[in-house]
Tab-separated table of C-alpha atoms in Angstrom:
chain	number	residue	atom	x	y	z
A	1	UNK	CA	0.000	0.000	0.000
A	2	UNK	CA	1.450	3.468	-1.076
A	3	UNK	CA	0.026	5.493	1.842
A	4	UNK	CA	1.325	9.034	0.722
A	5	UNK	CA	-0.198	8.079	-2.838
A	6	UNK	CA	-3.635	7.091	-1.097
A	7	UNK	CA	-3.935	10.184	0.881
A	8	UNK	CA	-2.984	12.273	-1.500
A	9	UNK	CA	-5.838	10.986	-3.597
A	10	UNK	CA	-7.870	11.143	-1.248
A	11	UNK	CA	-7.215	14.701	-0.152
A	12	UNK	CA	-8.039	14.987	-3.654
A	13	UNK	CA	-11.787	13.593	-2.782
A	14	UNK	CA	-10.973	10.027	-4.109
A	15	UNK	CA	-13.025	7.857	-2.008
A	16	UNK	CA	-11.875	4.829	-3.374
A	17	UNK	CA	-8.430	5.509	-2.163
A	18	UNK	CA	-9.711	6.881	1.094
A	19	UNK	CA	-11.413	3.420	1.590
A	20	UNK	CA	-8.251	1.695	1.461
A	21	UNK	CA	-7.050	3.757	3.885
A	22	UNK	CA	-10.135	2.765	6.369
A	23	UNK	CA	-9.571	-0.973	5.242
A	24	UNK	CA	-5.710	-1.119	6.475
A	25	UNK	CA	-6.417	0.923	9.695
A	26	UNK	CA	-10.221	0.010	10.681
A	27	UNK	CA	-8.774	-2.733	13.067
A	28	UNK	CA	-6.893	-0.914	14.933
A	29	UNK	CA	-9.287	2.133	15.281
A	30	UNK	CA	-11.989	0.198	16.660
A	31	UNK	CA	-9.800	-1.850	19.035
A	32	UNK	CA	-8.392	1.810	20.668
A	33	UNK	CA	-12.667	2.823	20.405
A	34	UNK	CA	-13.497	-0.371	21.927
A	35	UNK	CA	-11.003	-0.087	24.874
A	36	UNK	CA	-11.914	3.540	25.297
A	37	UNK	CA	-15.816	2.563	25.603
A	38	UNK	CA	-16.059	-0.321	26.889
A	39	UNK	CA	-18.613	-1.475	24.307
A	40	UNK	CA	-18.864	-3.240	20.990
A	41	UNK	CA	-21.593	-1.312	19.481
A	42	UNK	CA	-20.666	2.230	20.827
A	43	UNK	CA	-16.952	1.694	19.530
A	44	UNK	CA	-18.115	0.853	15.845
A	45	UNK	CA	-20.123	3.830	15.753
A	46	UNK	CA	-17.722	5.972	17.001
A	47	UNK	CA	-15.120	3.899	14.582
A	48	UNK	CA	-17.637	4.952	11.687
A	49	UNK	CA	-17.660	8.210	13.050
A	50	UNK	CA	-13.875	9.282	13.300
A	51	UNK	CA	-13.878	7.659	9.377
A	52	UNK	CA	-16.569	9.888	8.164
A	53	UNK	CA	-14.883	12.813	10.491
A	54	UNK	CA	-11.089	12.140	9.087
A	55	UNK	CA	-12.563	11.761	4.943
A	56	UNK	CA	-14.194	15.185	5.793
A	57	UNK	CA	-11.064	16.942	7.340
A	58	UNK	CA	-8.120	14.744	5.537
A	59	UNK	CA	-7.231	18.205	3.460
A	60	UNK	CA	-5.961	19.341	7.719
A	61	UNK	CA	-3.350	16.439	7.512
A	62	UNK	CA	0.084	18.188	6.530
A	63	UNK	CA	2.136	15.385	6.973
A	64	UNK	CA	3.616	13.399	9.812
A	65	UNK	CA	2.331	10.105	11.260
A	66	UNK	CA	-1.314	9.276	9.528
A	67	UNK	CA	-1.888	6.530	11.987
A	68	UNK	CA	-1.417	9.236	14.690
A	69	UNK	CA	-3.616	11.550	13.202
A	70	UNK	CA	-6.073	8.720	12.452
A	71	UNK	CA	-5.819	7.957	15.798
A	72	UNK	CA	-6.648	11.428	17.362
A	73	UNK	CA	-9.951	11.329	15.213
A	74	UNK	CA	-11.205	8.419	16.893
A	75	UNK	CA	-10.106	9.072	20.056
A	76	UNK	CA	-12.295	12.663	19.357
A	77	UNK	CA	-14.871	10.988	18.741
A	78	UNK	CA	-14.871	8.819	21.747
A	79	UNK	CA	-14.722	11.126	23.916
A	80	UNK	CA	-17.976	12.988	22.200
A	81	UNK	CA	-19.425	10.067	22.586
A	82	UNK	CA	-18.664	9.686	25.986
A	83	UNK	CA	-20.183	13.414	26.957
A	84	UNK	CA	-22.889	12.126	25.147
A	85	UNK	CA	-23.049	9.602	27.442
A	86	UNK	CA	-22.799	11.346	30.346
A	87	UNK	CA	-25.624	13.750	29.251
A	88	UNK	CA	-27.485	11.141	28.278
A	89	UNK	CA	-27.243	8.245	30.296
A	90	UNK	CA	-28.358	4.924	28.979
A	91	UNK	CA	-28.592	1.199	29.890
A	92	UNK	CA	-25.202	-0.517	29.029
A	93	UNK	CA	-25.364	-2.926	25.945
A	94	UNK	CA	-24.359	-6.019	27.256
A	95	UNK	CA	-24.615	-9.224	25.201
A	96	UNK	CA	-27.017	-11.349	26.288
A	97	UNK	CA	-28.057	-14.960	26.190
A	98	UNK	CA	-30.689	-17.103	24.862
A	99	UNK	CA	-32.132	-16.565	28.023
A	100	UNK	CA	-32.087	-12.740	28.922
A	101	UNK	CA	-29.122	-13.188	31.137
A	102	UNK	CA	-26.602	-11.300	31.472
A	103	UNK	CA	-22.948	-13.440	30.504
A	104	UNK	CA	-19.789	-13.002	32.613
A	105	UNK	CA	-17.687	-13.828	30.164
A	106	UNK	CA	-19.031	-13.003	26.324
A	107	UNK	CA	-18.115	-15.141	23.953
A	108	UNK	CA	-17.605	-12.899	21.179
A	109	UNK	CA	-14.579	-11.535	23.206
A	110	UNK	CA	-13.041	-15.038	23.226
A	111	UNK	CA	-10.345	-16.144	20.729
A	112	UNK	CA	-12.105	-19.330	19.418
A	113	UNK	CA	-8.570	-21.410	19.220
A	114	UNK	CA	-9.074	-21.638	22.996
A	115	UNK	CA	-10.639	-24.669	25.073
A	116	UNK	CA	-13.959	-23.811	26.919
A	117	UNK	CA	-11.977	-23.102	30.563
A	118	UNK	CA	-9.316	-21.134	28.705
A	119	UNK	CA	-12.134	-19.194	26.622
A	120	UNK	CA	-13.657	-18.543	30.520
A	121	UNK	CA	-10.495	-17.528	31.796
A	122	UNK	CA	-9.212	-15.281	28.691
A	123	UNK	CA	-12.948	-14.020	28.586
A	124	UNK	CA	-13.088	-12.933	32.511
A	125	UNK	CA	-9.694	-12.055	32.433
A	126	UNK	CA	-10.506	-9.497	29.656
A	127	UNK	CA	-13.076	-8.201	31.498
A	128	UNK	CA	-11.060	-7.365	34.784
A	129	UNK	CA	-9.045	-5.965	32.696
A	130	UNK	CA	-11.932	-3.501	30.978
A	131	UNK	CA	-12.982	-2.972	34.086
A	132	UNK	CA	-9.663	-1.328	35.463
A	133	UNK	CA	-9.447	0.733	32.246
A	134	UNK	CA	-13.100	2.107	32.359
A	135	UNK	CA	-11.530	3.369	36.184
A	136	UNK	CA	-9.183	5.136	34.748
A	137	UNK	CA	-10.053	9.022	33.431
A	138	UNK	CA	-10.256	9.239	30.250
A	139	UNK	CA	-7.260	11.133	29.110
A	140	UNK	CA	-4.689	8.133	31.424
A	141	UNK	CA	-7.017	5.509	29.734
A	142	UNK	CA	-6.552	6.982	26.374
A	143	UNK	CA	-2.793	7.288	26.601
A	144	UNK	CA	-2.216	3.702	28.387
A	145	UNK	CA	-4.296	2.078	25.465
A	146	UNK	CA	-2.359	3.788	22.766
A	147	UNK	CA	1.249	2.831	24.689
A	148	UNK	CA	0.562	-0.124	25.815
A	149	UNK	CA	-2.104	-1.682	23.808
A	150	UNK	CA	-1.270	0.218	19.931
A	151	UNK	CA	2.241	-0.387	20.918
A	152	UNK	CA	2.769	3.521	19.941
A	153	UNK	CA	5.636	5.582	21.208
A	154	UNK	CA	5.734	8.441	23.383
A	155	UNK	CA	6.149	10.605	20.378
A	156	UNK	CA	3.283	8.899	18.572
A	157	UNK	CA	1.127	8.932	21.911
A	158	UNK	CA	1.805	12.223	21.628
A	159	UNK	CA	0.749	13.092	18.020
A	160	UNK	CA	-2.674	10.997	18.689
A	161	UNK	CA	-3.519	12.929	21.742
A	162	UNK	CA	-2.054	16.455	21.214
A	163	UNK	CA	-1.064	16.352	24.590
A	164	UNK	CA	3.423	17.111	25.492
A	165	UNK	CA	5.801	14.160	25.653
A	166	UNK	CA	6.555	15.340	29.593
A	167	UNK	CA	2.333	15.097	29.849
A	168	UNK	CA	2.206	11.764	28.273
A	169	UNK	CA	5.255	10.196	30.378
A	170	UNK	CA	3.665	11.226	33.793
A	171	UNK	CA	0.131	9.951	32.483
A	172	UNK	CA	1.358	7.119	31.460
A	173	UNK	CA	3.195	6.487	34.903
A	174	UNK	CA	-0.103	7.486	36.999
A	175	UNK	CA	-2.365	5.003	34.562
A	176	UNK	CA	0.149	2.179	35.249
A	177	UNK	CA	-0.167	2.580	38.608
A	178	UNK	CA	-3.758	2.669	38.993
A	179	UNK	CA	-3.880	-0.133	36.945
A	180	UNK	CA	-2.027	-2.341	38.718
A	181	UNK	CA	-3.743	-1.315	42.173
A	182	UNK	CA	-6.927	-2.232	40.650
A	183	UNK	CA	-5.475	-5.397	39.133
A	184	UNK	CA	-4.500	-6.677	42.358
A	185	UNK	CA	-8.230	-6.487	43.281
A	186	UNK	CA	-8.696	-9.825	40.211
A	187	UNK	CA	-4.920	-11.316	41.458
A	188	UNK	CA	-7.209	-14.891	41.161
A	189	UNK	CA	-7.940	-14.002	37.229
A	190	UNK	CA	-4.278	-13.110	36.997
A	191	UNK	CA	-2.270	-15.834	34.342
A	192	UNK	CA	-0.163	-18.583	36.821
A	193	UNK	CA	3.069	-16.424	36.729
A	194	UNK	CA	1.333	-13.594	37.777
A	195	UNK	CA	0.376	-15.369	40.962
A	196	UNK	CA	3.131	-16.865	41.487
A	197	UNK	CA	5.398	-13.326	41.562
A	198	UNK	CA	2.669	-12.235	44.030
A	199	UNK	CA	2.503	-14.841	46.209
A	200	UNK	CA	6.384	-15.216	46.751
A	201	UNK	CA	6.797	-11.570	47.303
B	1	UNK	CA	10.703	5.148	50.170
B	2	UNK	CA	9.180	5.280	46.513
B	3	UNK	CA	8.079	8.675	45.173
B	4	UNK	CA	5.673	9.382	42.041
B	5	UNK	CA	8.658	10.625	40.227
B	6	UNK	CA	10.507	6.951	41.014
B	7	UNK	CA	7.256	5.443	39.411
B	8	UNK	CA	7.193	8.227	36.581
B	9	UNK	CA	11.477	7.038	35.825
B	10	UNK	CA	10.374	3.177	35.900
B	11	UNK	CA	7.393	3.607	33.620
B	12	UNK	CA	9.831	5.689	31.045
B	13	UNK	CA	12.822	2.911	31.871
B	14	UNK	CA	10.231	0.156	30.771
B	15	UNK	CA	9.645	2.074	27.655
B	16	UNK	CA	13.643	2.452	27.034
B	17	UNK	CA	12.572	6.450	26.890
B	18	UNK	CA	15.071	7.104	29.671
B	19	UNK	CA	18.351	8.531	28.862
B	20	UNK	CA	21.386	6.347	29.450
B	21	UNK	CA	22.449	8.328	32.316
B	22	UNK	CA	19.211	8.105	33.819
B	23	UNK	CA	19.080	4.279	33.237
B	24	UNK	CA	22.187	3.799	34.425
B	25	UNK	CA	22.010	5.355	37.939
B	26	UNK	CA	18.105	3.653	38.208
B	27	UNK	CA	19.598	0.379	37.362
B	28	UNK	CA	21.953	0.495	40.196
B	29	UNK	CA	19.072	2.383	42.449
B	30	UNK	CA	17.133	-1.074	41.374
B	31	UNK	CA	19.699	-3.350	42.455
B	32	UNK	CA	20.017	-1.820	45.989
B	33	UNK	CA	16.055	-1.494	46.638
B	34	UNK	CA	13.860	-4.188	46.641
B	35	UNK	CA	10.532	-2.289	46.609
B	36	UNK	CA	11.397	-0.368	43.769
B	37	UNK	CA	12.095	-3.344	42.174
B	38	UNK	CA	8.656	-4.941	43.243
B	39	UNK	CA	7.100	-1.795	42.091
B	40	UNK	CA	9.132	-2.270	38.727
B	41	UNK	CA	8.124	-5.643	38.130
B	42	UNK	CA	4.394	-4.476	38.986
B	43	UNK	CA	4.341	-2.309	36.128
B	44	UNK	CA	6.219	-4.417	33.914
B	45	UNK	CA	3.123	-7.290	34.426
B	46	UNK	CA	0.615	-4.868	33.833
B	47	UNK	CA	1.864	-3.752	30.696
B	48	UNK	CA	2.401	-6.881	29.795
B	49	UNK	CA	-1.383	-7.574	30.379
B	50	UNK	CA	-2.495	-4.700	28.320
B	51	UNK	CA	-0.232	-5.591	25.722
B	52	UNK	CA	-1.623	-9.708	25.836
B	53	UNK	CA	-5.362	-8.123	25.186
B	54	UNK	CA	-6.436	-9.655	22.076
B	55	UNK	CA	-7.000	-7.561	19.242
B	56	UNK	CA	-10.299	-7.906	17.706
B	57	UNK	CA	-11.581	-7.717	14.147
B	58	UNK	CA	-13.782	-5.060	13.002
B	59	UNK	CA	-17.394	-6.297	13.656
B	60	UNK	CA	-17.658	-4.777	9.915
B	61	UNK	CA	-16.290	-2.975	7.244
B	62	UNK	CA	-16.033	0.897	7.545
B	63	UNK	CA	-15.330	2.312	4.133
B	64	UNK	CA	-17.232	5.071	3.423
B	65	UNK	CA	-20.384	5.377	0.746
B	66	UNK	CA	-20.993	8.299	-1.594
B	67	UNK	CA	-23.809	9.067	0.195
B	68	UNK	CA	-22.419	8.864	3.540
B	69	UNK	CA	-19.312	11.121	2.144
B	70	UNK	CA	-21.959	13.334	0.538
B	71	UNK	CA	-20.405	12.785	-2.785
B	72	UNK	CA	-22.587	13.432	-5.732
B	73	UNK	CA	-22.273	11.473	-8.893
B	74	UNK	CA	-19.680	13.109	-11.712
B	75	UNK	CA	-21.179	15.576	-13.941
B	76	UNK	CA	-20.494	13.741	-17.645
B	77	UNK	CA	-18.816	16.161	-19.241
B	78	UNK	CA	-21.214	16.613	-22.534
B	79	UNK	CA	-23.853	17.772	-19.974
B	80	UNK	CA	-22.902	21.093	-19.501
B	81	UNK	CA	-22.972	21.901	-23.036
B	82	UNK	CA	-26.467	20.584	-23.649
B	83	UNK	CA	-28.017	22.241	-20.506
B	84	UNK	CA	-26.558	25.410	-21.620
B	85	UNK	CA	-28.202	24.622	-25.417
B	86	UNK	CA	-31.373	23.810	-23.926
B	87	UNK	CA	-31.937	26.910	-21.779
B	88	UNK	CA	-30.460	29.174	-24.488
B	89	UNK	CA	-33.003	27.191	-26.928
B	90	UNK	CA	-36.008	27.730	-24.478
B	91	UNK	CA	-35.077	31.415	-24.129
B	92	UNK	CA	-35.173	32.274	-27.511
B	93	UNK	CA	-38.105	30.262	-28.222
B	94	UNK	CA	-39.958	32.440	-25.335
B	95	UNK	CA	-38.410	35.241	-27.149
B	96	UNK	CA	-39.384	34.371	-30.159
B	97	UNK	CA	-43.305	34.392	-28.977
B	98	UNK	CA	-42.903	37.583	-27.011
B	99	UNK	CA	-41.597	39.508	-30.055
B	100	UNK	CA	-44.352	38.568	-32.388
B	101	UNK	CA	-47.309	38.658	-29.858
B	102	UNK	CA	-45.893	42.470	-29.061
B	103	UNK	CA	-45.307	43.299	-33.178
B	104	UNK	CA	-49.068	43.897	-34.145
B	105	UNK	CA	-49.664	45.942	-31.167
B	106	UNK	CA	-46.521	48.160	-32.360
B	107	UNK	CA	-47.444	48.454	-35.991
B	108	UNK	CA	-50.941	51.032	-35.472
B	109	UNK	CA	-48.834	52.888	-33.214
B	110	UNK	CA	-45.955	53.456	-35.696
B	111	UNK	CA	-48.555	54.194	-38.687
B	112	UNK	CA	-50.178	57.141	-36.618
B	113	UNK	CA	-47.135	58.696	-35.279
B	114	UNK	CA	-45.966	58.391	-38.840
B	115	UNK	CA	-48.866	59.990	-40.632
B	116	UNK	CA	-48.515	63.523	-39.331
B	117	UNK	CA	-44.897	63.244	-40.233
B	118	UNK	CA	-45.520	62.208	-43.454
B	119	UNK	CA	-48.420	64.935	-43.700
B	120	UNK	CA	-46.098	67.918	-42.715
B	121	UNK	CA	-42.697	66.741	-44.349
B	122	UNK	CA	-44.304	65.315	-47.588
B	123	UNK	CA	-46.063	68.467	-48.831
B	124	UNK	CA	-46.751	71.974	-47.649
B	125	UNK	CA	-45.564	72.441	-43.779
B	126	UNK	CA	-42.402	74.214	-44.894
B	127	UNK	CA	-43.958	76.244	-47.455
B	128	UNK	CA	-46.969	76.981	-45.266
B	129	UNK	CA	-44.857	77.679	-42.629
B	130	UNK	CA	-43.847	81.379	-43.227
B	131	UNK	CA	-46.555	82.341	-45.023
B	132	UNK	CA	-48.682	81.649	-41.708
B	133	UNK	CA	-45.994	82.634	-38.868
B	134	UNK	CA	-47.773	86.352	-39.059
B	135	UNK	CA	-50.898	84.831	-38.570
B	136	UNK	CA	-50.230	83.219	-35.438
B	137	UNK	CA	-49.373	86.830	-34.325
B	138	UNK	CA	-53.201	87.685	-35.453
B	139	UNK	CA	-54.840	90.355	-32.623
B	140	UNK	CA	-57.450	88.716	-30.514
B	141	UNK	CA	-60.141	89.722	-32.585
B	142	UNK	CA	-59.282	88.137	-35.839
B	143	UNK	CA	-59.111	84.893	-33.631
B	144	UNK	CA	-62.727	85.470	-32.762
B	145	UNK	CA	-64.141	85.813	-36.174
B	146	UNK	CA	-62.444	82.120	-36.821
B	147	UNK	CA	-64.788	79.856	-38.693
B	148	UNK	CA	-65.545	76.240	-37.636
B	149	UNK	CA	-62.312	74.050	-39.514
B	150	UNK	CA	-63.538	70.995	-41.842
B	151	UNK	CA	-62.299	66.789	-40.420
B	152	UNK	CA	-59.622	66.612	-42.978
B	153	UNK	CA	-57.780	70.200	-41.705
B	154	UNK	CA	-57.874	68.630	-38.123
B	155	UNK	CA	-56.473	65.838	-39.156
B	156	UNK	CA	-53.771	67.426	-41.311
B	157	UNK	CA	-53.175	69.955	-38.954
B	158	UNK	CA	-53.422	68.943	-35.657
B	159	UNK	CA	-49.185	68.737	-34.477
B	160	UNK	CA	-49.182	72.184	-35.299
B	161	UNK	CA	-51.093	73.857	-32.420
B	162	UNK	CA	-50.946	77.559	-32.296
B	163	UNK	CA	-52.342	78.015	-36.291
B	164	UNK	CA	-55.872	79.319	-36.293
B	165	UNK	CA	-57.592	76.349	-38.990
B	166	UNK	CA	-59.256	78.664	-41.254
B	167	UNK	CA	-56.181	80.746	-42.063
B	168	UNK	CA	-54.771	78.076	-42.751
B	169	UNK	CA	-57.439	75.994	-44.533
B	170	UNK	CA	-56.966	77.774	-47.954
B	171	UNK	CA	-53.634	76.715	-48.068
B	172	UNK	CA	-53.277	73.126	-45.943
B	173	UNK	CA	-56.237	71.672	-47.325
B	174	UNK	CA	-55.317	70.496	-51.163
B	175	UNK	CA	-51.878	69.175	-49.080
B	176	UNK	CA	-54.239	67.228	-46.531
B	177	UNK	CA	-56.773	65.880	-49.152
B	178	UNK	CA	-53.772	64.853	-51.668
B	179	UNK	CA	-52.013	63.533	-48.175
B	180	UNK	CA	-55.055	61.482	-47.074
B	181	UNK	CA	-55.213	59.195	-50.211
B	182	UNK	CA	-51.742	58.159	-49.712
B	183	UNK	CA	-52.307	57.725	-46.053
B	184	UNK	CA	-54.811	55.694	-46.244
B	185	UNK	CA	-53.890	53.837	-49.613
B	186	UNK	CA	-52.090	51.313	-47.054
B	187	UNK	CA	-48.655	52.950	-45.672
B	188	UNK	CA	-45.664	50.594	-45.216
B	189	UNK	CA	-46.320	49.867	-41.057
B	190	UNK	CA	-50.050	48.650	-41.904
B	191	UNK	CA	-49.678	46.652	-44.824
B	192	UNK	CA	-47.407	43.514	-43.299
B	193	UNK	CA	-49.401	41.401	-40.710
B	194	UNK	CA	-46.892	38.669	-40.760
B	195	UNK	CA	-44.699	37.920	-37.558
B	196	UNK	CA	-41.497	39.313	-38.021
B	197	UNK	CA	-40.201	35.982	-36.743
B	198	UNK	CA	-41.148	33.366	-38.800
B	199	UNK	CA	-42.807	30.389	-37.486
B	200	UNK	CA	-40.419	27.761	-38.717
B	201	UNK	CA	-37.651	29.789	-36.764
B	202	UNK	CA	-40.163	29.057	-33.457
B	203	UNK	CA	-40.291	24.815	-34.378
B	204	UNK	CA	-36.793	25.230	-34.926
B	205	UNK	CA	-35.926	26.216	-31.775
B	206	UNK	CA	-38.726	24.104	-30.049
B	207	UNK	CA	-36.704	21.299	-31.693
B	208	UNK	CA	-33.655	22.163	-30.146
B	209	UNK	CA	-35.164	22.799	-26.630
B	210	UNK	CA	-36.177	19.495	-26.674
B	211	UNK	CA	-33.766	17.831	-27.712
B	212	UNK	CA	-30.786	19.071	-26.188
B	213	UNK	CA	-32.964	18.498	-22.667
B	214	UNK	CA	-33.524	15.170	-23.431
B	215	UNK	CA	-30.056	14.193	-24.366
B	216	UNK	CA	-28.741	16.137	-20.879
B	217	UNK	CA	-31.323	14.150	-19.022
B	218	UNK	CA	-30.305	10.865	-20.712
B	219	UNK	CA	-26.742	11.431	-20.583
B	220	UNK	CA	-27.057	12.748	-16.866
B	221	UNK	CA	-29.203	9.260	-16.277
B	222	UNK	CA	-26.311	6.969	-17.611
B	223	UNK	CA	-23.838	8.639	-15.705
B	224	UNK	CA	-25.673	7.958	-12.056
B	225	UNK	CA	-26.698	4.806	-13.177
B	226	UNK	CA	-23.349	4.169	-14.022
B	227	UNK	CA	-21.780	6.044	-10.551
B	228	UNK	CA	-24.764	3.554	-8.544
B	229	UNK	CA	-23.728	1.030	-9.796
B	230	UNK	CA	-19.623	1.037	-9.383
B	231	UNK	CA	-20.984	1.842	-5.538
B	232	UNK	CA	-23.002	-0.991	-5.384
């Protein structure tokens, strides 16, 4: 793929080359939404949103890291979504069963090369670890997913969030921390070596 | 004792964003302190948590539709060109109407204004014209003894307001009765009815009005149907 060609195009108003763009980066957009909300449904929309957002604005990009910039649309639109939210409060969309019930451990979060225990375990283990990043506020969450999740460097952490390098380093610091307090809270979710460290310290 | 700034150096030495200065005098701060190494090891787990979080597949595909990017279909370039033709055609053609429908009413108007004209410039008014300039200056009297003027003099006459009629009768009159007969033989202005645009200029232009619509509209067609269905 010849990113610089594609944007350019696209800066030009091709769609088509605009929708390769979306195609090579959609993944990772909605895995950063979906760990910023919390939910399947609210992180495609705001996936489809930061697309639609990025197309309309793509003539703003001047160079530099397009992942990054892709990046700081989606995050954008999380966090409108989230305000939305919070103006707005609704029932959260969890995935139920056959039954109406609520399930512990969904299995569309599940990897389905896993046995049924390990599918539990990967499932609830997920969860916990949702649940320590939906803690967090959202500008540590946002940074920790990028770093630690996107694998992005401080430099690119930066870019995404428009926030200094100093900034992201001591967010990034706080939202480990916080993480691991609240991880200690699910230490019997925790993989085996986890345990182990914590149980011989 | 740990600080937040010990935390802030071993989350930037887990990244390798430290400088090797800094990393160098925190490595040998880690091998001396325990809890800063349990604290280091901490972080290191949890980042390697995040980082074991599998990464999912978009539920669906998020390319973008014309509609949804509020992109209209291409203009073909012919179409221009014909919708330009057609409104240029259907201009004219309402021209073309407006012109003849406002011609008749024109022509009367013309032939009147032009009979006094040809009345006065044809025959006697300059010769006339000195002859009576004294009378004009008649005294008030003389004006009252004025005798009743005949149609034709009135007629003949009339643009020429301040000449008592029957001073001027014995002269004007054998100019306004020879005038008359060619006045009213049929002047130039009465004689053509006819449009001055003729009616095969009007189907001509119908013809193109039509036709140049139509072909924008069908070319216009093929091109969305063409644009709907690459989108498909």
């Amino acid at each position: 793929m010849d990113e610089p060609a594609l944007i350019t195009s696209a800066q030009h108003g091709d769609l088509d080359a605009f929708n390769s763009l979306v195609i090579a980066y959609q993944d990772m957009l909605f895995n950063t939404a979906l760990r910023i909300m919390g939910d399947n449904e609210l992180a495609a929309d705001a996936t489809q949103d930061a697309f639609l957002s990025a197309f309309r604005s793509i003539n703003s990009f001047r160079g530099g890291s397009f992942k990054a910039w892709l990046m700081r649309t989606v995050t954008n639109a999380c966090y409108d979504e989230l305000r939305r939210q919070k103006r707005r409060p609704t029932a959260p969309l969890e995935r139920d069963t056959s039954n109406g019930d609520e399930m512990d451990s969904p299995h569309w979060l599940a990897d389905k090369s896993m046995s049924p225990e390990q599918k539990v375990e990967a499932g609830e283990l997920e969860h916990a670890i949702q649940h320590c990043l939906d803690a967090l506020p959202n500008d540590f969450r946002t940074v920790v997913i990028l770093a630690d999740i996107q694998g992005f460097d401080y430099s690119e952490v930066a870019a995404s969030t428009g926030v200094p390098l100093g900034t992201i380093k001591s967010r990034l610091a706080r939202a480990r921390l916080r993480l691991r307090e609240c991880l200690q809270g699910f230490w019997e979710l925790l993989p085996a070596s986890y345990r182990l460290d914590k149980e011989q310290s | 004792m740990t600080s937040f700034r010990d935390v802030e150096l071993l989350s930037a030495y887990l990244d390798g964003q430290l400088s090797p200065s800094d990393s160098i005098r925190l490595e040998s701060r880690l091998s001396s302190d325990p809890s800063l190494r349990a604290i280091m090891d901490d972080l290191r787990e949890s980042r390697g948590l995040l980082r074991q979080l599998p990464q999912r597949r978009a539920p669906r595909n998020f390319t973008l539709t014309p509609k949804m990017a509020g992109i209209k279909p291409p203009e073909p370039r012919a179409y221009p060109a014909f919708r330009f033709a057609t409104v240029l055609a259907t201009l004219l053609f309402v021209a073309t109407f407006a012109i003849n429908s406002l011609a008749p009413a024109a022509t009367p108007a013309l032939s009147s204004a032009a009979q006094p004209a040809f009345g006065m410039g044809g025959g006697g008014a300059p010769e006339t014209a000195p002859q009576e300039a004294p009378a004009t200056q008649a005294p008030a009297p003389f004006a009252a003894t004025l005798s009743t003027p005949t149609p034709e003099v009135i007629t003949s006459l009339a643009p020429i307001p301040t000449q008592p009629a029957d001073l001027v009768a014995p002269t004007e009159s054998p100019y306004a009765k020879s005038a008359a007969p060619e006045t009213n033989s049929g002047g130039p202005a009465q004689v053509p009815n006819e449009a001055p645009i003729p009616f095969v200029w009007q189907i001509g232009l119908a013809i193109v009005a039509v036709s140049s619509g139509a072909s924008a509209w069908l070319i216009r067609r093929a091109s969305e149907r063409k644009f709907r269905k690459k989108w498909k």
